[in-house]
mmCIF file of C-alpha atoms and ligand atoms in Angstrom:
data_model
loop_
_atom_site.group_PDB
_atom_site.id
_atom_site.type_symbol
_atom_site.label_atom_id
_atom_site.label_comp_id
_atom_site.label_asym_id
_atom_site.label_seq_id
_atom_site.Cartn_x
_atom_site.Cartn_y
_atom_site.Cartn_z
ATOM 1 C CA MET A 4 65.468 117.919 127.008
ATOM 2 C CA SER A 5 68.302 119.173 124.406
ATOM 3 C CA ALA A 6 71.668 117.734 123.242
ATOM 4 C CA HIS A 7 72.786 119.772 124.849
ATOM 5 C CA THR A 8 71.766 119.321 128.478
ATOM 6 C CA ASP A 9 71.469 115.413 127.853
ATOM 7 C CA ARG A 10 73.830 114.266 129.872
ATOM 8 C CA SER A 11 73.993 110.916 127.627
ATOM 9 C CA SER A 12 74.753 113.126 124.937
ATOM 10 C CA ALA A 13 77.668 114.309 126.596
ATOM 11 C CA VAL A 14 81.293 113.633 125.626
ATOM 12 C CA THR A 15 84.728 113.883 126.398
ATOM 13 C CA VAL A 16 87.638 114.018 124.107
ATOM 14 C CA LEU A 17 91.216 113.479 125.303
ATOM 15 C CA GLY A 18 94.063 114.695 123.251
ATOM 16 C CA LEU A 19 93.955 118.011 121.557
ATOM 17 C CA GLY A 20 96.523 117.717 118.611
ATOM 18 C CA PRO A 21 94.907 118.921 115.615
ATOM 19 C CA MET A 22 92.740 115.994 115.135
ATOM 20 C CA GLY A 23 91.568 115.691 118.721
ATOM 21 C CA ARG A 24 90.670 119.877 118.093
ATOM 22 C CA ALA A 25 88.836 118.740 115.040
ATOM 23 C CA LEU A 26 86.647 116.089 116.832
ATOM 24 C CA ALA A 27 86.158 118.159 119.796
ATOM 25 C CA THR A 28 84.886 121.029 117.826
ATOM 26 C CA ALA A 29 82.542 118.987 115.511
ATOM 27 C CA PHE A 30 80.804 117.785 118.701
ATOM 28 C CA LEU A 31 80.619 121.503 119.801
ATOM 29 C CA GLU A 32 79.075 122.343 116.718
ATOM 30 C CA ALA A 33 76.701 119.601 116.629
ATOM 31 C CA GLY A 34 75.207 120.553 120.471
ATOM 32 C CA LEU A 35 76.981 118.219 122.536
ATOM 33 C CA ARG A 36 78.445 118.875 126.014
ATOM 34 C CA THR A 37 82.057 118.286 125.181
ATOM 35 C CA THR A 38 85.054 118.268 128.189
ATOM 36 C CA VAL A 39 88.323 118.491 126.673
ATOM 37 C CA TRP A 40 91.519 117.534 128.248
ATOM 38 C CA ASN A 41 94.860 117.147 126.660
ATOM 39 C CA ARG A 42 98.516 116.257 128.499
ATOM 40 C CA THR A 43 100.033 120.002 127.676
ATOM 41 C CA PRO A 44 97.641 122.594 128.821
ATOM 42 C CA GLY A 45 96.511 126.078 127.443
ATOM 43 C CA ARG A 46 95.367 124.145 123.917
ATOM 44 C CA ASP A 47 91.628 124.401 124.681
ATOM 45 C CA ALA A 48 91.356 128.104 124.917
ATOM 46 C CA ASP A 49 89.483 128.567 121.635
ATOM 47 C CA LEU A 50 87.559 125.258 122.377
ATOM 48 C CA VAL A 51 86.125 126.418 125.208
ATOM 49 C CA ALA A 52 85.342 129.713 123.832
ATOM 50 C CA LYS A 53 83.418 127.580 121.472
ATOM 51 C CA GLY A 54 81.483 125.954 124.758
ATOM 52 C CA ALA A 55 83.826 123.488 125.803
ATOM 53 C CA VAL A 56 84.340 122.551 129.434
ATOM 54 C CA SER A 57 88.260 122.290 130.164
ATOM 55 C CA ALA A 58 89.369 119.500 132.333
ATOM 56 C CA SER A 59 92.104 119.617 134.850
ATOM 57 C CA SER A 60 92.888 116.246 134.702
ATOM 58 C CA ALA A 61 92.056 113.580 132.647
ATOM 59 C CA GLU A 62 90.029 111.881 135.490
ATOM 60 C CA GLU A 63 87.784 114.584 135.626
ATOM 61 C CA ALA A 64 87.324 115.019 131.828
ATOM 62 C CA VAL A 65 86.334 110.835 131.691
ATOM 63 C CA ALA A 66 83.941 111.396 134.871
ATOM 64 C CA ALA A 67 82.121 114.163 133.040
ATOM 65 C CA ALA A 68 80.564 111.824 130.019
ATOM 66 C CA PRO A 69 79.499 108.499 129.523
ATOM 67 C CA LEU A 70 81.815 108.477 126.282
ATOM 68 C CA THR A 71 85.291 109.256 126.104
ATOM 69 C CA VAL A 72 86.960 109.756 122.896
ATOM 70 C CA VAL A 73 90.763 109.684 123.113
ATOM 71 C CA CYS A 74 93.110 110.671 120.175
ATOM 72 C CA VAL A 75 96.572 111.071 120.674
ATOM 73 C CA VAL A 76 99.651 110.292 118.780
ATOM 74 C CA ASN A 77 99.705 106.331 119.268
ATOM 75 C CA TYR A 78 98.847 103.906 121.952
ATOM 76 C CA ASP A 79 102.065 104.406 124.002
ATOM 77 C CA ALA A 80 100.570 107.866 124.031
ATOM 78 C CA SER A 81 97.161 106.192 124.958
ATOM 79 C CA ASP A 82 98.301 103.886 127.248
ATOM 80 C CA ALA A 83 100.552 106.839 129.188
ATOM 81 C CA VAL A 84 97.000 109.226 130.064
ATOM 82 C CA LEU A 85 94.645 106.205 130.321
ATOM 83 C CA ARG A 86 96.270 103.520 132.154
ATOM 84 C CA GLN A 87 96.754 105.778 135.372
ATOM 85 C CA ASP A 88 95.434 104.402 138.287
ATOM 86 C CA ALA A 89 92.558 107.390 138.624
ATOM 87 C CA VAL A 90 91.638 107.452 134.786
ATOM 88 C CA THR A 91 91.545 103.738 134.977
ATOM 89 C CA SER A 92 89.199 103.714 137.957
ATOM 90 C CA ALA A 93 87.259 106.768 136.217
ATOM 91 C CA LEU A 94 86.583 105.113 133.163
ATOM 92 C CA LYS A 95 85.281 101.613 134.941
ATOM 93 C CA GLY A 96 81.612 101.462 133.655
ATOM 94 C CA ARG A 97 82.051 104.115 130.776
ATOM 95 C CA THR A 98 82.618 103.914 127.173
ATOM 96 C CA LEU A 99 86.086 104.715 125.743
ATOM 97 C CA VAL A 100 86.817 104.996 121.741
ATOM 98 C CA ASN A 101 90.150 105.402 120.933
ATOM 99 C CA LEU A 102 90.735 106.970 117.699
ATOM 100 C CA SER A 103 94.246 107.226 117.535
ATOM 101 C CA ALA A 104 96.209 105.299 115.261
ATOM 102 C CA ASP A 105 98.332 102.272 115.786
ATOM 103 C CA THR A 106 98.753 98.416 115.160
ATOM 104 C CA PRO A 107 96.050 95.852 115.433
ATOM 105 C CA ALA A 108 98.046 93.952 118.459
ATOM 106 C CA ARG A 109 98.204 97.231 120.311
ATOM 107 C CA SER A 110 94.591 97.835 119.474
ATOM 108 C CA ARG A 111 94.045 94.214 120.722
ATOM 109 C CA ASP A 112 95.722 94.351 123.571
ATOM 110 C CA THR A 113 93.909 97.929 124.700
ATOM 111 C CA ALA A 114 90.569 95.701 124.515
ATOM 112 C CA GLU A 115 91.661 93.135 126.614
ATOM 113 C CA TRP A 116 93.046 95.639 129.206
ATOM 114 C CA ALA A 117 89.517 96.965 128.968
ATOM 115 C CA GLY A 118 87.921 94.261 129.598
ATOM 116 C CA ARG A 119 89.942 93.371 132.061
ATOM 117 C CA HIS A 120 89.235 96.865 134.342
ATOM 118 C CA GLY A 121 85.218 97.128 133.289
ATOM 119 C CA ILE A 122 85.388 99.395 130.449
ATOM 120 C CA ARG A 123 83.130 99.502 127.738
ATOM 121 C CA TYR A 124 86.004 99.134 124.337
ATOM 122 C CA LEU A 125 85.612 100.203 121.180
ATOM 123 C CA ASP A 126 88.455 100.674 118.624
ATOM 124 C CA GLY A 127 88.289 103.038 115.408
ATOM 125 C CA ALA A 128 91.098 104.918 113.024
ATOM 126 C CA ILE A 129 90.526 107.828 110.621
ATOM 127 C CA MET A 130 91.338 107.889 107.075
ATOM 128 C CA THR A 131 90.561 111.598 106.018
ATOM 129 C CA PRO A 132 92.338 114.587 107.297
ATOM 130 C CA ALA A 133 91.389 116.857 110.092
ATOM 131 C CA THR A 134 89.974 119.196 107.983
ATOM 132 C CA THR A 135 87.378 116.619 107.206
ATOM 133 C CA ILE A 136 85.849 116.435 110.201
ATOM 134 C CA GLY A 137 82.516 117.451 110.551
ATOM 135 C CA THR A 138 81.964 117.319 106.969
ATOM 136 C CA ASP A 139 80.244 114.503 104.623
ATOM 137 C CA ASP A 140 84.122 113.716 103.542
ATOM 138 C CA ALA A 141 85.342 112.007 106.865
ATOM 139 C CA VAL A 142 85.544 108.517 107.093
ATOM 140 C CA PHE A 143 85.498 106.496 110.572
ATOM 141 C CA LEU A 144 86.616 102.968 110.580
ATOM 142 C CA HIS A 145 85.119 100.942 114.016
ATOM 143 C CA SER A 146 85.535 97.852 115.415
ATOM 144 C CA GLY A 147 84.556 95.702 118.844
ATOM 145 C CA PRO A 148 81.297 94.773 120.297
ATOM 146 C CA GLU A 149 78.305 95.723 117.708
ATOM 147 C CA GLU A 150 75.834 96.337 120.440
ATOM 148 C CA LEU A 151 78.297 98.944 122.017
ATOM 149 C CA TYR A 152 78.666 100.848 118.629
ATOM 150 C CA ARG A 153 75.235 101.054 117.677
ATOM 151 C CA GLU A 154 74.384 102.318 121.417
ATOM 152 C CA HIS A 155 76.901 105.479 120.843
ATOM 153 C CA ARG A 156 76.399 105.516 116.765
ATOM 154 C CA PRO A 157 74.139 108.903 117.238
ATOM 155 C CA VAL A 158 76.980 110.725 119.555
ATOM 156 C CA LEU A 159 80.167 109.274 116.674
ATOM 157 C CA ALA A 160 77.428 110.601 113.964
ATOM 158 C CA ALA A 161 78.337 114.394 114.921
ATOM 159 C CA LEU A 162 81.598 114.186 113.566
ATOM 160 C CA GLY A 163 80.371 113.648 110.374
ATOM 161 C CA GLY A 164 80.971 111.463 107.302
ATOM 162 C CA THR A 165 81.078 107.752 106.918
ATOM 163 C CA HIS A 166 81.097 105.225 109.895
ATOM 164 C CA THR A 167 81.585 101.798 108.872
ATOM 165 C CA HIS A 168 81.861 98.941 111.698
ATOM 166 C CA LEU A 169 84.294 96.017 110.617
ATOM 167 C CA GLY A 170 83.349 93.527 113.192
ATOM 168 C CA GLU A 171 83.518 92.695 116.765
ATOM 169 C CA ASP A 172 87.353 91.606 116.645
ATOM 170 C CA PRO A 173 88.754 95.214 118.101
ATOM 171 C CA GLY A 174 92.052 95.025 116.212
ATOM 172 C CA ARG A 175 90.233 95.120 112.775
ATOM 173 C CA ALA A 176 89.643 99.042 112.197
ATOM 174 C CA ALA A 177 93.418 99.361 112.704
ATOM 175 C CA ALA A 178 94.356 96.241 110.156
ATOM 176 C CA TYR A 179 92.286 98.201 107.549
ATOM 177 C CA ASP A 180 94.390 101.432 108.631
ATOM 178 C CA ILE A 181 97.569 100.045 107.916
ATOM 179 C CA ALA A 182 96.860 98.316 104.497
ATOM 180 C CA LEU A 183 95.176 101.888 103.768
ATOM 181 C CA LEU A 184 98.199 103.877 104.883
ATOM 182 C CA ASP A 185 100.553 101.136 102.854
ATOM 183 C CA ILE A 186 99.183 102.395 99.786
ATOM 184 C CA PHE A 187 98.962 106.159 100.460
ATOM 185 C CA TRP A 188 102.555 106.205 101.540
ATOM 186 C CA THR A 189 103.906 104.108 98.566
ATOM 187 C CA ALA A 190 101.850 106.136 96.394
ATOM 188 C CA MET A 191 102.952 109.234 98.022
ATOM 189 C CA ALA A 192 106.675 108.051 98.194
ATOM 190 C CA GLY A 193 106.343 107.125 94.068
ATOM 191 C CA TYR A 194 104.784 110.505 93.183
ATOM 192 C CA THR A 195 107.534 112.790 95.048
ATOM 193 C CA HIS A 196 110.061 110.729 93.426
ATOM 194 C CA ALA A 197 108.630 111.013 89.975
ATOM 195 C CA LEU A 198 108.463 114.848 90.542
ATOM 196 C CA ALA A 199 111.949 114.701 91.348
ATOM 197 C CA VAL A 200 113.143 113.069 88.110
ATOM 198 C CA ALA A 201 110.770 115.087 86.272
ATOM 199 C CA ARG A 202 111.975 118.070 87.295
ATOM 200 C CA ALA A 203 115.489 116.711 86.731
ATOM 201 C CA GLU A 204 114.547 116.073 83.023
ATOM 202 C CA GLY A 205 113.112 119.779 82.763
ATOM 203 C CA VAL A 206 109.370 119.024 83.358
ATOM 204 C CA THR A 207 107.413 121.177 86.252
ATOM 205 C CA GLY A 208 105.546 119.380 88.841
ATOM 206 C CA THR A 209 102.803 121.693 87.371
ATOM 207 C CA GLU A 210 103.108 120.246 83.908
ATOM 208 C CA LEU A 211 103.686 116.902 85.045
ATOM 209 C CA ALA A 212 100.352 116.756 87.575
ATOM 210 C CA PRO A 213 97.572 116.586 84.749
ATOM 211 C CA PHE A 214 98.729 113.249 83.778
ATOM 212 C CA ALA A 215 100.079 112.130 87.038
ATOM 213 C CA GLN A 216 96.061 112.351 87.232
ATOM 214 C CA GLY A 217 95.671 110.101 84.722
ATOM 215 C CA ILE A 218 97.230 107.474 86.136
ATOM 216 C CA ALA A 219 95.902 107.792 89.467
ATOM 217 C CA ALA A 220 92.578 107.508 87.671
ATOM 218 C CA ILE A 221 93.905 104.072 86.029
ATOM 219 C CA LEU A 222 93.690 102.587 89.464
ATOM 220 C CA PRO A 223 90.317 102.850 91.107
ATOM 221 C CA PRO A 224 89.623 99.534 88.458
ATOM 222 C CA LEU A 225 92.562 97.859 88.965
ATOM 223 C CA PHE A 226 92.322 97.973 92.805
ATOM 224 C CA THR A 227 89.663 95.900 92.355
ATOM 225 C CA GLU A 228 90.429 93.749 89.712
ATOM 226 C CA PHE A 229 93.790 93.143 91.596
ATOM 227 C CA ALA A 230 91.880 92.213 94.641
ATOM 228 C CA ALA A 231 90.280 89.662 92.966
ATOM 229 C CA ASP A 232 92.909 88.082 91.320
ATOM 230 C CA THR A 233 95.183 88.153 94.262
ATOM 231 C CA ASP A 234 92.289 86.752 96.583
ATOM 232 C CA ALA A 235 91.919 83.979 93.746
ATOM 233 C CA GLY A 236 95.730 83.518 93.215
ATOM 234 C CA THR A 237 95.165 83.591 89.638
ATOM 235 C CA TYR A 238 97.834 86.656 89.270
ATOM 236 C CA SER A 239 96.646 87.082 85.600
ATOM 237 C CA GLY A 240 99.377 88.599 83.210
ATOM 238 C CA GLU A 241 97.800 87.897 80.013
ATOM 239 C CA LEU A 242 97.580 91.880 79.555
ATOM 240 C CA ASN A 243 100.323 92.964 80.997
ATOM 241 C CA PRO A 244 103.467 90.080 82.095
ATOM 242 C CA ILE A 245 105.881 90.851 85.013
ATOM 243 C CA THR A 246 108.825 90.704 81.880
ATOM 244 C CA SER A 247 107.246 93.452 80.269
ATOM 245 C CA ALA A 248 106.526 95.123 83.858
ATOM 246 C CA ALA A 249 110.126 95.017 84.683
ATOM 247 C CA SER A 250 111.672 96.174 81.824
ATOM 248 C CA THR A 251 109.630 99.827 82.391
ATOM 249 C CA MET A 252 110.589 99.400 86.304
ATOM 250 C CA ALA A 253 114.395 99.149 85.100
ATOM 251 C CA HIS A 254 114.011 102.487 82.869
ATOM 252 C CA VAL A 255 112.947 104.932 86.079
ATOM 253 C CA VAL A 256 115.931 103.316 87.624
ATOM 254 C CA HIS A 257 118.394 104.166 84.954
ATOM 255 C CA ALA A 258 116.975 107.594 84.290
ATOM 256 C CA SER A 259 116.796 108.510 87.737
ATOM 257 C CA GLU A 260 120.491 107.500 88.668
ATOM 258 C CA ALA A 261 121.793 109.075 85.566
ATOM 259 C CA HIS A 262 120.659 112.324 87.234
ATOM 260 C CA GLY A 263 121.886 111.043 90.852
ATOM 261 C CA ILE A 264 118.597 110.782 91.983
ATOM 262 C CA ASP A 265 118.226 107.940 94.390
ATOM 263 C CA ALA A 266 116.254 105.072 92.936
ATOM 264 C CA SER A 267 116.339 102.436 96.125
ATOM 265 C CA LEU A 268 112.396 102.121 96.198
ATOM 266 C CA MET A 269 112.127 101.150 92.456
ATOM 267 C CA ARG A 270 114.855 98.623 92.748
ATOM 268 C CA VAL A 271 113.248 97.025 95.536
ATOM 269 C CA ILE A 272 110.042 96.905 93.684
ATOM 270 C CA GLU A 273 111.939 95.550 90.764
ATOM 271 C CA GLY A 274 113.934 93.240 92.273
ATOM 272 C CA GLN A 275 110.609 91.617 93.708
ATOM 273 C CA ALA A 276 109.539 91.183 89.995
ATOM 274 C CA ARG A 277 112.648 89.730 89.103
ATOM 275 C CA ARG A 278 112.332 87.081 91.846
ATOM 276 C CA VAL A 279 109.042 86.312 90.377
ATOM 277 C CA ILE A 280 110.412 85.770 86.750
ATOM 278 C CA ALA A 281 113.374 83.752 88.447
ATOM 279 C CA ARG A 282 110.609 81.443 89.974
ATOM 280 C CA GLY A 283 108.955 80.388 86.653
ATOM 281 C CA HIS A 284 106.391 83.016 86.888
ATOM 282 C CA GLY A 285 107.067 85.696 83.934
ATOM 283 C CA ALA A 286 103.959 85.174 82.452
ATOM 284 C CA ASP A 287 102.052 86.161 85.557
ATOM 285 C CA GLY A 288 100.775 89.736 86.201
ATOM 286 C CA PHE A 289 102.226 91.866 88.860
ATOM 287 C CA THR A 290 100.184 90.804 91.481
ATOM 288 C CA ARG A 291 102.309 87.804 91.903
ATOM 289 C CA VAL A 292 104.836 89.776 93.814
ATOM 290 C CA ALA A 293 102.066 89.066 96.703
ATOM 291 C CA GLU A 294 102.897 85.461 96.956
ATOM 292 C CA VAL A 295 106.923 85.907 96.827
ATOM 293 C CA ILE A 296 107.171 88.838 99.413
ATOM 294 C CA THR A 297 105.004 86.930 102.108
ATOM 295 C CA GLY A 298 107.510 83.668 101.473
ATOM 296 C CA ARG A 299 105.114 81.282 99.894
HETATM 297 P P1 NDP B 8 99.612 113.906 116.365
HETATM 298 O O1 NDP B 8 99.356 112.597 116.167
HETATM 299 O O2 NDP B 8 100.906 115.014 116.615
HETATM 300 O O3 NDP B 8 98.766 113.815 118.172
HETATM 301 C C1 NDP B 8 98.840 114.750 118.934
HETATM 302 C C2 NDP B 8 98.692 114.603 120.728
HETATM 303 O O4 NDP B 8 99.296 113.452 121.099
HETATM 304 C C3 NDP B 8 98.666 115.927 121.450
HETATM 305 O O5 NDP B 8 96.856 115.930 122.293
HETATM 306 C C4 NDP B 8 99.789 115.592 122.238
HETATM 307 O O6 NDP B 8 99.723 115.983 123.321
HETATM 308 C C5 NDP B 8 99.303 114.103 122.417
HETATM 309 N N1 NDP B 8 100.511 112.898 122.879
HETATM 310 C C6 NDP B 8 101.391 112.868 122.258
HETATM 311 N N2 NDP B 8 102.467 112.343 122.934
HETATM 312 C C7 NDP B 8 101.914 112.145 124.605
HETATM 313 C C8 NDP B 8 102.098 111.442 125.608
HETATM 314 N N3 NDP B 8 103.003 110.881 125.977
HETATM 315 N N4 NDP B 8 100.649 111.453 126.744
HETATM 316 C C9 NDP B 8 100.222 112.224 125.948
HETATM 317 N N5 NDP B 8 99.728 112.697 125.418
HETATM 318 C C10 NDP B 8 100.759 113.010 124.497
HETATM 319 O O7 NDP B 8 98.268 115.134 115.632
HETATM 320 P P2 NDP B 8 96.945 114.584 115.518
HETATM 321 O O8 NDP B 8 95.910 115.235 116.857
HETATM 322 O O9 NDP B 8 97.129 115.277 114.365
HETATM 323 O O10 NDP B 8 96.525 113.045 115.517
HETATM 324 C C11 NDP B 8 96.371 112.445 116.592
HETATM 325 C C12 NDP B 8 95.756 110.404 116.108
HETATM 326 O O11 NDP B 8 94.853 111.011 115.147
HETATM 327 C C13 NDP B 8 97.128 110.168 115.426
HETATM 328 O O12 NDP B 8 96.935 108.934 115.723
HETATM 329 C C14 NDP B 8 96.846 110.699 114.359
HETATM 330 O O13 NDP B 8 97.802 109.365 113.109
HETATM 331 C C15 NDP B 8 95.648 110.558 113.757
HETATM 332 N N6 NDP B 8 94.869 111.015 112.639
HETATM 333 C C16 NDP B 8 95.299 112.284 112.503
HETATM 334 C C17 NDP B 8 95.421 112.800 111.251
HETATM 335 C C18 NDP B 8 95.314 114.386 110.609
HETATM 336 O O14 NDP B 8 95.131 114.653 109.798
HETATM 337 N N7 NDP B 8 95.807 114.800 111.508
HETATM 338 C C19 NDP B 8 94.511 111.705 109.913
HETATM 339 C C20 NDP B 8 94.016 111.034 110.302
HETATM 340 C C21 NDP B 8 94.494 109.942 111.712
HETATM 341 P P3 NDP B 8 100.680 117.565 123.929
HETATM 342 O O15 NDP B 8 100.127 118.641 123.331
HETATM 343 O O16 NDP B 8 100.831 117.473 125.255
HETATM 344 O O17 NDP B 8 101.748 117.118 122.928
#
């Protein structure tokens, strides 16, 4: 029996935004029988042309496969789809994988709801853009019952890339997602601010970019070093004490504001560093901030 006709290799995708469409495309390209549904109709024409089955309702879609992947904007949206009586009943005894992004608490709540309704539940997070899906560059994080993950791993593998099961706590994939998004968005905010300050100084983004990449290249070993430092609570400032770091932050604030550029983000960061110094930890490294912001 080919993957295309084997019912155990059938999959349903609920949600056809850019990511849902990419997931459905990858399943189709892997030869899986793929049923699709989206709240707003008409978003599946090209998927149907590639062989997808278009369901007229979410419950019809769920009934078509043992595994349903839902990928919508957040868990308010996935609740709106899944917690309708007909959909919940159709899911009973089947497996649901929620790849929508939200908080760990929402993931745990959804797992608890699924358990009450006899739905086998895995949570997950996608860490790479829609364009990576189906390629080696895709990164998926999963959490929930390991046995269930292993059972569906062959179908999920059709999405390409790296899949990591992080543990039984259903909120764990979302916990990683939140921490990694924290890094991503603060880095993006720093970079867009840097581009604005550089432009005000007559430096184009293209001129700055190679040097920005040099800064980015410093970060991977620092991430490893800071993680160990923070886990151990040593906050070593031997090579770069926070007094010195705070001084460079002040330079960014002054240079930005001289051009009328909002420096509130760097003011917050400098403020955190100054609090560390005020508490007598001026010889420590920047990682001591982790204590100040958690109120320890
Ligand atoms: P969006 O986050 O914009 O989600 C769009 C999808 O959500 C559509 O299917 C939309 O349906 C549906 N939706 C929104 N509100 C509701 C609702 N109340 N009820 C039912 N469906 C609803 O686009 P993406 O597809 O890109 O993202 C989906 C998820 O994937 C998000 O959680 C996102 O964070 C995550 N993700 C996306 C990445 C990307 O590169 N795009 C990268 C990594 C993660 P409709 O068409 O009817 O509006």
